Coordinates of C-alpha atoms (C1' of nucleotides) in Angstrom, one line a residue:
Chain A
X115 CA 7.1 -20.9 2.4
X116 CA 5.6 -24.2 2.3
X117 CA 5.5 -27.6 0.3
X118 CA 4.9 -26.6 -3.7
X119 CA 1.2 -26.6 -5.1
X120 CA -0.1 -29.8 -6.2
X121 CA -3.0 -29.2 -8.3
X122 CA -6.2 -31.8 -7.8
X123 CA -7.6 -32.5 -11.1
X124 CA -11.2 -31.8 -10.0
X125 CA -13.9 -34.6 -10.0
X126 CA -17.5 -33.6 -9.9
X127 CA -19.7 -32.0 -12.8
X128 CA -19.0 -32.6 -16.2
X129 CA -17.1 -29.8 -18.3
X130 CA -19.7 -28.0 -20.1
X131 CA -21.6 -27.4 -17.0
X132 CA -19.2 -26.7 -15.0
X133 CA -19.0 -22.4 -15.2
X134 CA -22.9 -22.5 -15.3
X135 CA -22.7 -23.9 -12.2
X136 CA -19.8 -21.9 -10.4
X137 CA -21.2 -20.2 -7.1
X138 CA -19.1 -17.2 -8.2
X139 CA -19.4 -16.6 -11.5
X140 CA -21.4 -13.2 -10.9
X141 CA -18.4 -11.8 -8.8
X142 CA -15.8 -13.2 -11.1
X143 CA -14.0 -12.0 -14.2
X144 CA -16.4 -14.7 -15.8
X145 CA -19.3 -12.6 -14.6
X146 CA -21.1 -10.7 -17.3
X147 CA -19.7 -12.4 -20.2
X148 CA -22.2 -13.9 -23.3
X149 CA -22.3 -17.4 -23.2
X150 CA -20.5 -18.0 -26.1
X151 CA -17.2 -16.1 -24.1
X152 CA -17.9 -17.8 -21.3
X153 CA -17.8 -21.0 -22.8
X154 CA -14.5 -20.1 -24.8
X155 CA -13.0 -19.3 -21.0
X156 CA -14.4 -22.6 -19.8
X157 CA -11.9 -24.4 -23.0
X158 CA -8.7 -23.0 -20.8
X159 CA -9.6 -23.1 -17.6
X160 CA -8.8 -25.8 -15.4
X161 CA -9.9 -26.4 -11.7
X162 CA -7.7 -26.9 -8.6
X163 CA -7.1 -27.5 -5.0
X164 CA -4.4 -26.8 -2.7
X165 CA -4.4 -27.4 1.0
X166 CA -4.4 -24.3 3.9
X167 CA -0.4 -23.7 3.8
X168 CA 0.5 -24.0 0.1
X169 CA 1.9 -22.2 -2.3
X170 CA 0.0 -21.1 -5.1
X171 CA 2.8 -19.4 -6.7
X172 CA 5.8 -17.3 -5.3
X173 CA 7.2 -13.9 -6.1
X174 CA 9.8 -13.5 -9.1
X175 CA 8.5 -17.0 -10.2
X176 CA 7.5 -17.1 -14.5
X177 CA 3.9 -16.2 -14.3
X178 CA 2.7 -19.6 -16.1
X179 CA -1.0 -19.4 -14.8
X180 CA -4.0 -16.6 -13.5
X181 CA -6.8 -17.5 -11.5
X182 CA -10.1 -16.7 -9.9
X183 CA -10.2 -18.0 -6.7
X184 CA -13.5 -19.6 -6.2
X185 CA -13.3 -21.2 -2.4
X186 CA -11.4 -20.5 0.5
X187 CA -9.1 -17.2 1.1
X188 CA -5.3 -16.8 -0.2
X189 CA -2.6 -14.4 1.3
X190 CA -0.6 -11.9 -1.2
X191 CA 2.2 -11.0 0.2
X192 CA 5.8 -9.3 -1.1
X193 CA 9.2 -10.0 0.9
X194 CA 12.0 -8.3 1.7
X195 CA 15.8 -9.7 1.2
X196 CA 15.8 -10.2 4.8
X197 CA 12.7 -12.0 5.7
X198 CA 10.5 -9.3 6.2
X199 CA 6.9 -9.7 4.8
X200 CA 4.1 -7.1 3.7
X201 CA 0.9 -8.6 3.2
X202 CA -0.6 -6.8 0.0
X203 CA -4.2 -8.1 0.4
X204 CA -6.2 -11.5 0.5
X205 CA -8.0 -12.9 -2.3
X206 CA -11.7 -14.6 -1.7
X207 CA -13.6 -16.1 -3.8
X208 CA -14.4 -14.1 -6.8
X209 CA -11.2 -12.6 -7.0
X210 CA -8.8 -12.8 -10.0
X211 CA -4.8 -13.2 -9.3
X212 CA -2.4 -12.4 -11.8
X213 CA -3.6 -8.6 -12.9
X214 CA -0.5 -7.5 -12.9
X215 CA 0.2 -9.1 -16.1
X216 CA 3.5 -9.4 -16.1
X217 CA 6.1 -11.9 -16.6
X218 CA 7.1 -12.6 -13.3
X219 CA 4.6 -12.9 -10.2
X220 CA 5.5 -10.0 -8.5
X221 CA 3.8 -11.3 -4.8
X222 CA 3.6 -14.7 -3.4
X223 CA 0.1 -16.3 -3.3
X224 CA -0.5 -19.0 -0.4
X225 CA -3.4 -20.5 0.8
X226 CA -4.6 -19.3 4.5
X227 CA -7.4 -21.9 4.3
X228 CA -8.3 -25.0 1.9
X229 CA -8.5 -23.1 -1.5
X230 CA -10.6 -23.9 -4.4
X231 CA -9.8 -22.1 -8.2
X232 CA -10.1 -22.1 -11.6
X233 CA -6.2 -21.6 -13.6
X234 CA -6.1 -20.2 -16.6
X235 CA -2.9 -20.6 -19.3
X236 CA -1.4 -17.0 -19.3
X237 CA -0.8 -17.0 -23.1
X238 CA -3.9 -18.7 -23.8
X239 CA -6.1 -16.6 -21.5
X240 CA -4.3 -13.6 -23.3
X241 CA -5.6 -14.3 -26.3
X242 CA -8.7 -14.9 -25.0
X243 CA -8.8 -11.7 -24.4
X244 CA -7.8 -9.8 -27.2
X245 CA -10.6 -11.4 -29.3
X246 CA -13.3 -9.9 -26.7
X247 CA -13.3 -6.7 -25.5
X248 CA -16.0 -7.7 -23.1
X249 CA -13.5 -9.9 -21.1
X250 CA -10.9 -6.8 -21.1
X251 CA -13.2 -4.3 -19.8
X252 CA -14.2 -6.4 -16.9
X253 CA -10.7 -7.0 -16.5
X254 CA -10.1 -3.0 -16.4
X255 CA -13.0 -3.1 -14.0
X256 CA -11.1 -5.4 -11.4
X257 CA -8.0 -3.7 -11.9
X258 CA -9.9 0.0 -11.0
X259 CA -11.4 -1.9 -7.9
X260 CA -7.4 -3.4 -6.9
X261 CA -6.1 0.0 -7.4
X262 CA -8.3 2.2 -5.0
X263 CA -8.3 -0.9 -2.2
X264 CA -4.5 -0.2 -2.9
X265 CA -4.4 3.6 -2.2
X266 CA -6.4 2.7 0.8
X267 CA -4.0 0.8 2.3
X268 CA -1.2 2.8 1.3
X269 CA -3.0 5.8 3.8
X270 CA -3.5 3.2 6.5
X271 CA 0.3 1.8 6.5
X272 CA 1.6 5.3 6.0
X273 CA -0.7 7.3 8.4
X274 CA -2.9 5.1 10.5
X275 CA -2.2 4.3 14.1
X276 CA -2.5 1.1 15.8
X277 CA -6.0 0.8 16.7
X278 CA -6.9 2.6 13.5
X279 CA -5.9 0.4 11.8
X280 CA -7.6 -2.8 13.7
X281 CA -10.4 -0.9 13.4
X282 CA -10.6 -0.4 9.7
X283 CA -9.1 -3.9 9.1
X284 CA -12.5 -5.1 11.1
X285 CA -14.7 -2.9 9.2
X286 CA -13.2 -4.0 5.5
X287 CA -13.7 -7.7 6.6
X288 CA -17.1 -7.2 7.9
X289 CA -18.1 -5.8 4.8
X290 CA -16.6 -8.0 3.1
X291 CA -18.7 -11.0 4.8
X292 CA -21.5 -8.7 4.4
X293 CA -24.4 -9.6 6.7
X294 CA -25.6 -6.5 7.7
X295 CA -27.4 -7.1 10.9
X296 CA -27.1 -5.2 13.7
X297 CA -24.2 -6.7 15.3
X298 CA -21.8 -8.7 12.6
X299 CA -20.2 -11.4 13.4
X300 CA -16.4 -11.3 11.2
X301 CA -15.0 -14.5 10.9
X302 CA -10.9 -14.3 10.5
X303 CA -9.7 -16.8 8.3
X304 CA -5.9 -15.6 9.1
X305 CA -4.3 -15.8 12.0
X306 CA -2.9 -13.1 14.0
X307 CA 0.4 -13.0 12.2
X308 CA -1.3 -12.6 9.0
X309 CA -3.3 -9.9 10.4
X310 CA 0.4 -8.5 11.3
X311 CA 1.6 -8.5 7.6
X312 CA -1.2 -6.8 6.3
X313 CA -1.3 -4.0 8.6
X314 CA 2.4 -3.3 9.3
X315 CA 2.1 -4.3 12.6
X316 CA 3.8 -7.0 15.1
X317 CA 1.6 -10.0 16.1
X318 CA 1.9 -9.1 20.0
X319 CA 0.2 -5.1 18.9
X320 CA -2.2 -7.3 17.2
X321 CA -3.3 -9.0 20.0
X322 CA -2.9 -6.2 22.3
X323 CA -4.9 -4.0 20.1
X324 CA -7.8 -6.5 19.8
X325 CA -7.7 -7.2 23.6
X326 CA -8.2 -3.3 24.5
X327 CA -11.3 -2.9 21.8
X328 CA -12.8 -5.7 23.4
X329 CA -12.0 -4.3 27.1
X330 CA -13.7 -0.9 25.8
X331 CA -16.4 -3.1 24.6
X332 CA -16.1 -2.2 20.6
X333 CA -15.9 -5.7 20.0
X334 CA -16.6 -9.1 21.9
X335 CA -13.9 -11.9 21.1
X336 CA -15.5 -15.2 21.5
X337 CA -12.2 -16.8 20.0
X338 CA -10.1 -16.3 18.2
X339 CA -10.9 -16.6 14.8
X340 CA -14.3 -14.5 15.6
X341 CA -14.9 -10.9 16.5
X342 CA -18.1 -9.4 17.2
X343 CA -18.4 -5.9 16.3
X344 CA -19.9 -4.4 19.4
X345 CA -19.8 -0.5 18.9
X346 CA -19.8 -0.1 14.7
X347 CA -19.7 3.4 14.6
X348 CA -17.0 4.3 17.1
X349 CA -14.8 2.1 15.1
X350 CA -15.8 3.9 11.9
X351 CA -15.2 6.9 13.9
X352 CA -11.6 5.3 14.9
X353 CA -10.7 4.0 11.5
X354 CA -11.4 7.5 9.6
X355 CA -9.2 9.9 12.1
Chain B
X39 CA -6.1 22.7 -0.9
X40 CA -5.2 25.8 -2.6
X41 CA -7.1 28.0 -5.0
X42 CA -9.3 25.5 -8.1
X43 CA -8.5 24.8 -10.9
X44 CA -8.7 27.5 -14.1
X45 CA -8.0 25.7 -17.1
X46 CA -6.1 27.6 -19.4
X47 CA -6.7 27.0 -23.1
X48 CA -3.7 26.1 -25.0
X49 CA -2.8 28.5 -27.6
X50 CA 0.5 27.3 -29.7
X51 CA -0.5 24.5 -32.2
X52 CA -3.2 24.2 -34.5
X53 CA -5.6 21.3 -33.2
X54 CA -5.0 18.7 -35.7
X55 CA -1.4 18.5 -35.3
X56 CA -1.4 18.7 -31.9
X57 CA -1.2 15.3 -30.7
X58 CA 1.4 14.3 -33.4
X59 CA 4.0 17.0 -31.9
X60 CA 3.2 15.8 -28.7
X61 CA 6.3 15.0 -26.6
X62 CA 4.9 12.4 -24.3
X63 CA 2.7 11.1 -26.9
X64 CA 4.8 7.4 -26.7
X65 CA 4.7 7.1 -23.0
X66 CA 1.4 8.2 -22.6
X67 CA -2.3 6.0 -23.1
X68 CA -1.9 7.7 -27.1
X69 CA 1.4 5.7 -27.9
X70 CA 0.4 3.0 -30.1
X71 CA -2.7 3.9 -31.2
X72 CA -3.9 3.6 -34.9
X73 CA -4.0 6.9 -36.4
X74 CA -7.6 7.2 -36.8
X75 CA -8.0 6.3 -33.0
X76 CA -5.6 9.3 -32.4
X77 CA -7.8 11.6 -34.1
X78 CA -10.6 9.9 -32.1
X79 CA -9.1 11.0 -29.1
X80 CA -7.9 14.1 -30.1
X81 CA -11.4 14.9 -31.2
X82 CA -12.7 14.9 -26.7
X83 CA -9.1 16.1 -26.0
X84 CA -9.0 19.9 -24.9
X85 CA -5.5 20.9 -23.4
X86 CA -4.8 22.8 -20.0
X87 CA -2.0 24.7 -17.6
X88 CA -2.3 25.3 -13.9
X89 CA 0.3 26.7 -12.1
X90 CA 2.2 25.4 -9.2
X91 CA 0.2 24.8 -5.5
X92 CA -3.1 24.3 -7.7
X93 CA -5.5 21.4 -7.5
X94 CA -6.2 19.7 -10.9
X95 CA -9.3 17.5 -8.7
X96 CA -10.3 16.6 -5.0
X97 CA -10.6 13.9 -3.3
X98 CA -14.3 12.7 -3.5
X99 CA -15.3 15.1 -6.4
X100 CA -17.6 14.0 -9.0
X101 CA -15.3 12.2 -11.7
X102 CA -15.8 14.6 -14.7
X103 CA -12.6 14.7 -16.6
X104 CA -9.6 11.9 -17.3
X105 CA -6.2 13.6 -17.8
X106 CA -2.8 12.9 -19.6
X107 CA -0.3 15.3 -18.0
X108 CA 2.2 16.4 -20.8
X109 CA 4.5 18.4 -18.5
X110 CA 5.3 18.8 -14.8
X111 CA 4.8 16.9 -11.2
X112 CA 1.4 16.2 -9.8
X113 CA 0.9 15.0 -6.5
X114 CA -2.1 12.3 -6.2
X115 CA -3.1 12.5 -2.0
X116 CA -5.5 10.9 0.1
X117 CA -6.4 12.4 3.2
X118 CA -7.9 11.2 7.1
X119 CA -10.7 13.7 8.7
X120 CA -8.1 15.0 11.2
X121 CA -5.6 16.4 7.8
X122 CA -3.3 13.4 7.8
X123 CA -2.2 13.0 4.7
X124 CA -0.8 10.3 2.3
X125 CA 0.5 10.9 -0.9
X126 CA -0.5 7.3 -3.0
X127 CA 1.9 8.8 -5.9
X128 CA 3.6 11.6 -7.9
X129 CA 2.5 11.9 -11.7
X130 CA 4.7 12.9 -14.0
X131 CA 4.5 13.5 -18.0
X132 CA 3.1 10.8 -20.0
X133 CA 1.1 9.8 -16.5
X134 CA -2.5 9.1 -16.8
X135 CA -4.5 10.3 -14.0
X136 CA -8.3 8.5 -13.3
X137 CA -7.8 5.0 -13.7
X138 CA -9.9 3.9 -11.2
X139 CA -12.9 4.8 -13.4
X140 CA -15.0 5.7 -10.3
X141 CA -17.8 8.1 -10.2
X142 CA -15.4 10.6 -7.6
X143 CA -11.8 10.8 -7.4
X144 CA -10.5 8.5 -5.1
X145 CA -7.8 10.9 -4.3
X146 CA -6.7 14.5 -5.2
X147 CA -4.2 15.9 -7.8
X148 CA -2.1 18.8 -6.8
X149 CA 0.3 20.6 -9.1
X150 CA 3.5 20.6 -7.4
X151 CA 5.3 22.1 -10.3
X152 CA 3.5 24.2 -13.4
X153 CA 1.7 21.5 -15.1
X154 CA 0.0 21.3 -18.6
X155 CA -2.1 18.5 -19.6
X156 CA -4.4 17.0 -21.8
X157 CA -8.2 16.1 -20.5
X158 CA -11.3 14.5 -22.0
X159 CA -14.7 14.0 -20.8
X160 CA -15.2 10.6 -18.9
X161 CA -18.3 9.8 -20.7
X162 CA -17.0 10.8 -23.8
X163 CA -13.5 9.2 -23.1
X164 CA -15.2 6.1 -22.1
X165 CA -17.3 5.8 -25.1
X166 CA -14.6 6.1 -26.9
X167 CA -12.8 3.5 -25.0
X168 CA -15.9 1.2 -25.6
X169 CA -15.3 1.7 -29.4
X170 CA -11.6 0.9 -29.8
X171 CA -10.1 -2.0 -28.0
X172 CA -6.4 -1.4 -28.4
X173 CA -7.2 2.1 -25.6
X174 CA -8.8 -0.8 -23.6
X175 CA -5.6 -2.8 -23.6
X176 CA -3.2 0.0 -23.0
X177 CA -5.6 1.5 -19.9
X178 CA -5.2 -2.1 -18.6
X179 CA -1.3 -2.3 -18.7
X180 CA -1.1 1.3 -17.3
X181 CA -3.3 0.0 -14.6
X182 CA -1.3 -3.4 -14.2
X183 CA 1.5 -1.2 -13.7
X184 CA 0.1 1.1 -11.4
X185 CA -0.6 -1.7 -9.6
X186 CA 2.3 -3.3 -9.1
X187 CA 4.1 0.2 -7.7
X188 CA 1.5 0.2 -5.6
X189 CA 1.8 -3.3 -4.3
X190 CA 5.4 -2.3 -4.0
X191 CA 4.7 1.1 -2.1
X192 CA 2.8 -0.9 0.5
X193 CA 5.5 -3.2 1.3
X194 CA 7.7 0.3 1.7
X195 CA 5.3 2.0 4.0
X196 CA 4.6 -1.3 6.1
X197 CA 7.7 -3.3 6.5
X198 CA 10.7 -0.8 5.9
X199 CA 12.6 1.1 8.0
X200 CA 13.1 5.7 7.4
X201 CA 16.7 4.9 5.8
X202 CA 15.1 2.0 3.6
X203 CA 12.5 4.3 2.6
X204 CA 14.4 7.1 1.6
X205 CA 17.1 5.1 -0.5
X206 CA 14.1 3.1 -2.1
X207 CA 12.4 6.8 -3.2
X208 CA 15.8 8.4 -4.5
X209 CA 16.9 5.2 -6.5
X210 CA 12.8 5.2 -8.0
X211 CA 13.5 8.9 -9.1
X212 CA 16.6 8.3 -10.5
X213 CA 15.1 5.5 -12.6
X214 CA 12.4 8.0 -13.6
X215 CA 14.7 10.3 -14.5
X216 CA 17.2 7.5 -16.2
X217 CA 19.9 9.1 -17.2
X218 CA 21.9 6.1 -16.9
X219 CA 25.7 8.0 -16.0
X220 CA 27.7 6.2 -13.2
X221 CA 26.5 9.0 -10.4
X222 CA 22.9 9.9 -11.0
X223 CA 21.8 13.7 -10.3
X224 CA 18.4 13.5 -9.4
X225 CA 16.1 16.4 -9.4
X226 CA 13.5 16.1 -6.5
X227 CA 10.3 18.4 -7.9
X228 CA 8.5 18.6 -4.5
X229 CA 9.6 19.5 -1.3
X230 CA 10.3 17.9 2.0
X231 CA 6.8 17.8 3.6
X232 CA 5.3 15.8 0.6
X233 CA 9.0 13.3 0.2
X234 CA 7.7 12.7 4.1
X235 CA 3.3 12.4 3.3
X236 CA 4.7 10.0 0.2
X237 CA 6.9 7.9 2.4
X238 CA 4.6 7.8 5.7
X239 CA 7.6 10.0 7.7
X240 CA 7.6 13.1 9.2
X241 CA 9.8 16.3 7.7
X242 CA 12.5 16.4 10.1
X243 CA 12.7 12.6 9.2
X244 CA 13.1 13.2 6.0
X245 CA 15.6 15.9 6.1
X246 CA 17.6 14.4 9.0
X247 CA 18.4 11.0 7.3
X248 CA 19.2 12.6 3.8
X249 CA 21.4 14.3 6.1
X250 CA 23.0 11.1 7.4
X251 CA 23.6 9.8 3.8
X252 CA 25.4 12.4 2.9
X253 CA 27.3 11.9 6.0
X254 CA 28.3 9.1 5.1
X255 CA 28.9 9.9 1.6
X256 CA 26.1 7.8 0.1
X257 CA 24.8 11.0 -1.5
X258 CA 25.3 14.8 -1.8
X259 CA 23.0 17.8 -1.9
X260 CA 24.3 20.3 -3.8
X261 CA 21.0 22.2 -3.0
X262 CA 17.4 21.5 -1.6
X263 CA 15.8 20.4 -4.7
X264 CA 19.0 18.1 -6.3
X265 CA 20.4 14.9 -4.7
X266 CA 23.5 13.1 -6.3
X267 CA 23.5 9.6 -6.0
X268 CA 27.1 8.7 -5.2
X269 CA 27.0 5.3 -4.0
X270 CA 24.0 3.6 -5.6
X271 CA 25.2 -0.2 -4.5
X272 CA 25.1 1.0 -1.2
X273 CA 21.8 2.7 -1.6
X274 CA 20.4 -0.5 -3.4
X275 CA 21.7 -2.7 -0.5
X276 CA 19.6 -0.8 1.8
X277 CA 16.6 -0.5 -0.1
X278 CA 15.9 -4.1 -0.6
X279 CA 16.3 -4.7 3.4
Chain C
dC25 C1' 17.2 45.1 5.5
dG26 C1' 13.5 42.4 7.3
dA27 C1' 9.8 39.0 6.6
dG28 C1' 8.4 34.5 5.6
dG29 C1' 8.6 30.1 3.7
dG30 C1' 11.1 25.9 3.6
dT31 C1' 14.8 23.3 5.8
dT32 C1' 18.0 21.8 9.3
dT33 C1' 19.3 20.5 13.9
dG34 C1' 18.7 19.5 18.8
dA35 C1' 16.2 17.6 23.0
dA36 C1' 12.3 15.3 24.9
dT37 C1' 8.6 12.0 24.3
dT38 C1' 6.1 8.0 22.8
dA39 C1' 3.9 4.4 20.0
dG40 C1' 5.0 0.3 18.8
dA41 C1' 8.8 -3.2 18.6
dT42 C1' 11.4 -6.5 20.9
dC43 C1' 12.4 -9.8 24.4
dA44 C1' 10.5 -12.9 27.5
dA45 C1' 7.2 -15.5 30.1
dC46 C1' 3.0 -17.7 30.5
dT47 C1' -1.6 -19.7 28.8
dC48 C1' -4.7 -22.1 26.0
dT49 C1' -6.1 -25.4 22.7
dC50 C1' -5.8 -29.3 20.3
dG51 C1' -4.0 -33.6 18.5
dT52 C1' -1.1 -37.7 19.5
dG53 C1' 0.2 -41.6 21.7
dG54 C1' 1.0 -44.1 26.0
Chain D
dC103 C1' -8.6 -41.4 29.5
dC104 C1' -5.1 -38.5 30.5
dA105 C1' -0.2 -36.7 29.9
dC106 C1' 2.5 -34.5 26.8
dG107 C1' 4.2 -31.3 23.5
dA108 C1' 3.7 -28.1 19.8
dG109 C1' 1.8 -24.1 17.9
dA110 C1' -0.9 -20.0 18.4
dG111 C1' -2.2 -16.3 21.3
dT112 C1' -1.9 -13.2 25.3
dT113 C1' 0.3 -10.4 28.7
dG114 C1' 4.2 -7.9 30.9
dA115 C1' 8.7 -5.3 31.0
dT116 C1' 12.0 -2.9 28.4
dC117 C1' 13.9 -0.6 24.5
dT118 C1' 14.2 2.2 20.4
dA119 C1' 13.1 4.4 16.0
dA120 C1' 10.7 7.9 14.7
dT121 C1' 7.6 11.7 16.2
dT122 C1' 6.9 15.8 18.6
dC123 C1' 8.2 20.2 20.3
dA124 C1' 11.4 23.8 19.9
dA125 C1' 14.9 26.7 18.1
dA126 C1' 17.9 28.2 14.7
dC127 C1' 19.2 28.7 9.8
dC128 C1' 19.1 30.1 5.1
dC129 C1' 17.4 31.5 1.0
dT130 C1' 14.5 34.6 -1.9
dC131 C1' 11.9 38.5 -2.6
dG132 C1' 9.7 42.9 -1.7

DNA sequence: CGAGGGTTTGAATTAGATCAACTCTCGTGG
DNA sequence: CCACGAGAGTTGATCTAATTCAAACCCTCG
C-alpha cells in the first residue's frame, strides 16, 4: 500500500450550498432525503481529495470515517497473510463505503484514480441516523444493492471461467458507464492487475483473455484503458453459461 | 430443484405466545424489539415446515414472502444457464432470508435439512418495517453482516487455494456451532456436492483433501456427516494463507 | 440380498498459473 | 531532440492444482 491519505480541505462553494450542488447527490445516500436531513448531513460531512495511489483507509484499521465517493473510482480489496489480494468491488461516484458498520474496516480502500469524497464522523453520522429513519432505509437500500452485486460475484469467482468472466466484467462496467448506443465504448479506470484482483485471475490471463475477444472480434482494443464492445450479445451469451 | 414448497401450518402453541417461546427469537431480526413491535410482527407472521430436498423459493421468483428460519439448514444458490451452481450461503436458525428486498429472489433456498420457519408478507413486512425503526436498524446490521461474510467468501473463492478453502469452511462451522471445547466436533448438515458448489470445488475435491487432513491428523471423520477438528492452529494457519 | 444414493480413490486431462522474454509508452534529463 | 529507463502490458513455453472421467466402496433400506 501506498503513502497515507492526506485529506485536502476543499476550496470552492460555500457550505450551505455545497450538497445542493453535489453532481451525485441523486445516486448517493444523500439522495432522497428532505432538506432539513440533508442539511443536518451537510453539518458532518467534510470534503476530500486523495491522489490516484492512496490510501483511503486499510483493512483491520478503527473505522473513524464513512464516505460517499463523489469523483473518481476507489479499489476495495481484502488480503491474505501472505500478500495475496481479492478485489471485493470498486466504488464510483455515488457509492457509500463503510456499510459494513463495524468497528474495524474490514477491506482496504485506495484510490485507482484522483478521488473526490465527502467523510462523515462514524459516531456522529450514527446518530444522524437514528434520529431519521429516512436516512436508514436508504442505507438498507444500498446495503440490498451491495449484497446481490456480492452473490454475483461469489457465482463468477466460484463457477465462471476465464473468458466468462472478462466477459461479464465488460458487461457490468459498460453498464455501469451506461451509454447505451450501439457499440459502448468502456473506459477502464484500473489497470490490468486490478482487473486480476477482482476476478481471481493472473494479470497475463487478463491480457490473454482480452487479446483473444478482440481476435474473435467481440471487442476492439484501441488501448489499453478502452474496450469497444464489438459483439454485445455473444458476450452476454458468454458471461451467462 | 425438487418438489415446491407446501407450507405446513404449525400446530403446537397458541398464536400469542408463540414468538415469546421462540428459541431463536434473540438471534433472529425479533431479538430486541419492543414488545408491542413483537406483537406487530407476530400479527403478518404465519409459521411453516418443509422437509429435506425441498425449495423454500427460486431463483428469479416473484419476492412474496420474507422468512426467519427457526430450525434447520437452508442452502441459498445461484445458478449459470448450463446448471453450474454456486451456493452464496447456508442459513441456519435465527437466519433471515430476503434481505436484498428485491422484487424476485436473487437466489434460491433449499432445505437441506427438515426446516421450520417463520414468514410474513413482503408488503406487509415492509410496512411494518416503515412503522418501527428499531426493525430498520436491526435489518441493516443483519445486512452489514451479511456483507462482510460475503466480502469474505469472495476473497476465499478468488485468491485461496482447495486446502485453504476447506480449513476456512470447517473452522466457520465450528464457530457456528461454538461449542468452545479444546477439539471441536463439527456437524456438517449438507453433503459433499454442496461443501464443493459453496466453496467453488468439485466433489472429489472436497472429499479428497478432507481426506489428506486427516492424513495428516489435522482432523478426523468419525462418519460422513461429523468432522473433529484436532489441530485447529494448524487449520487456522492455513486458512489465513 | 440387491439396488441406489452418496462417498472415496485412482488415472488422465486441462485451464489457468508461473516463469521468462519482449514490446510499448511515456516522462526525464543529457 | 533524442537516449534512456521504468512501469505496464503482451506473448510464449512450461508446469501444476484442480477437474474430469472412471471405477470401486459403503451404507441404508426395501
Amino acid at each position: 500500500m501506498r503513502p497515507a491519505q492526506r485529506v485536502v480541505p476543499a476550496g470552492g462553494l460555500p457550505a450551505p450550498r455545497r450538497c445542493l450542488a453535489c453532481d451525485v447527490r441523486e445516486q448517493a445516500i444523500c439522495g432522497g432525503l428532505a432538506c432539513c436531513e440533508l442539511s443536518a448531513l451537510q453539518a458532518v460531512a467534510s470534503f476530500g481529495r486523495v491522489d490516484r495511489g492512496q490510501s483511503l483507509f486499510t483493512e483491520g484499521d478503527a473505522a473513524a470515517y464513512l464516505l460517499t465517493l463523489t469523483e473518481g473510482t476507489v479499489r476495495l480489496s481484502k488480503m491474505l497473510a501472505d500478500g495475496r489480494q481479492q478485489i471485493t468491488g470498486f466504488a464510483m461516484p455515488g457509492d457509500f463505503l463503510g456499510l459494513a458498520f463495524r468497528d474495524r474496516y474490514p477491506y482496504s480502500a485506495d484510490a485507482v484514480t484522483p478521488v473526490a469524497f465527502c467523510r462523515f464522523a462514524r459516531g456522529r453520522f450514527e446518530d444522524l441516523v437514528e434520529r431519521h429513519p429516512a436516512m436508514e432505509r436508504r442505507l438498507l437500500e444500498f446495503a440490498g444493492r451491495e449484497l446481490a452485486l456480492a452473490q454475483e460475484q461469489m457465482l463468477l469467482l466460484g463457477r465462471k471461467t476465464a473468458r466468462e468472466r472478462l466477459a461479464s466484467f465488460l458487461l457490468a462496467m459498460a453498464e455501469r458507464q451506461a451509454q447505451d448506443d450501439g457499440q459502448p465504448l468502456v473506459t477502464l479506470p484500473m489497470g490490468r492487475a486490478d482487473i486480476g484482483d477482482y476476478l481471481g485471475l493472473t494479470i497475463e490471463t487478463v491480457s490473454r483473455t482480452l487479446s483473444a475477444f478482440a481476435g474473435e472480434k467481440l471487442i476492439a482494443l484501441p488501448d489499453t484503458r478502452h474496450v469497444a464492445l464489438r459483439d454485445v450479445a455473444a458476450l452476454r451469451a458468454l458471461a451467462e453459461g
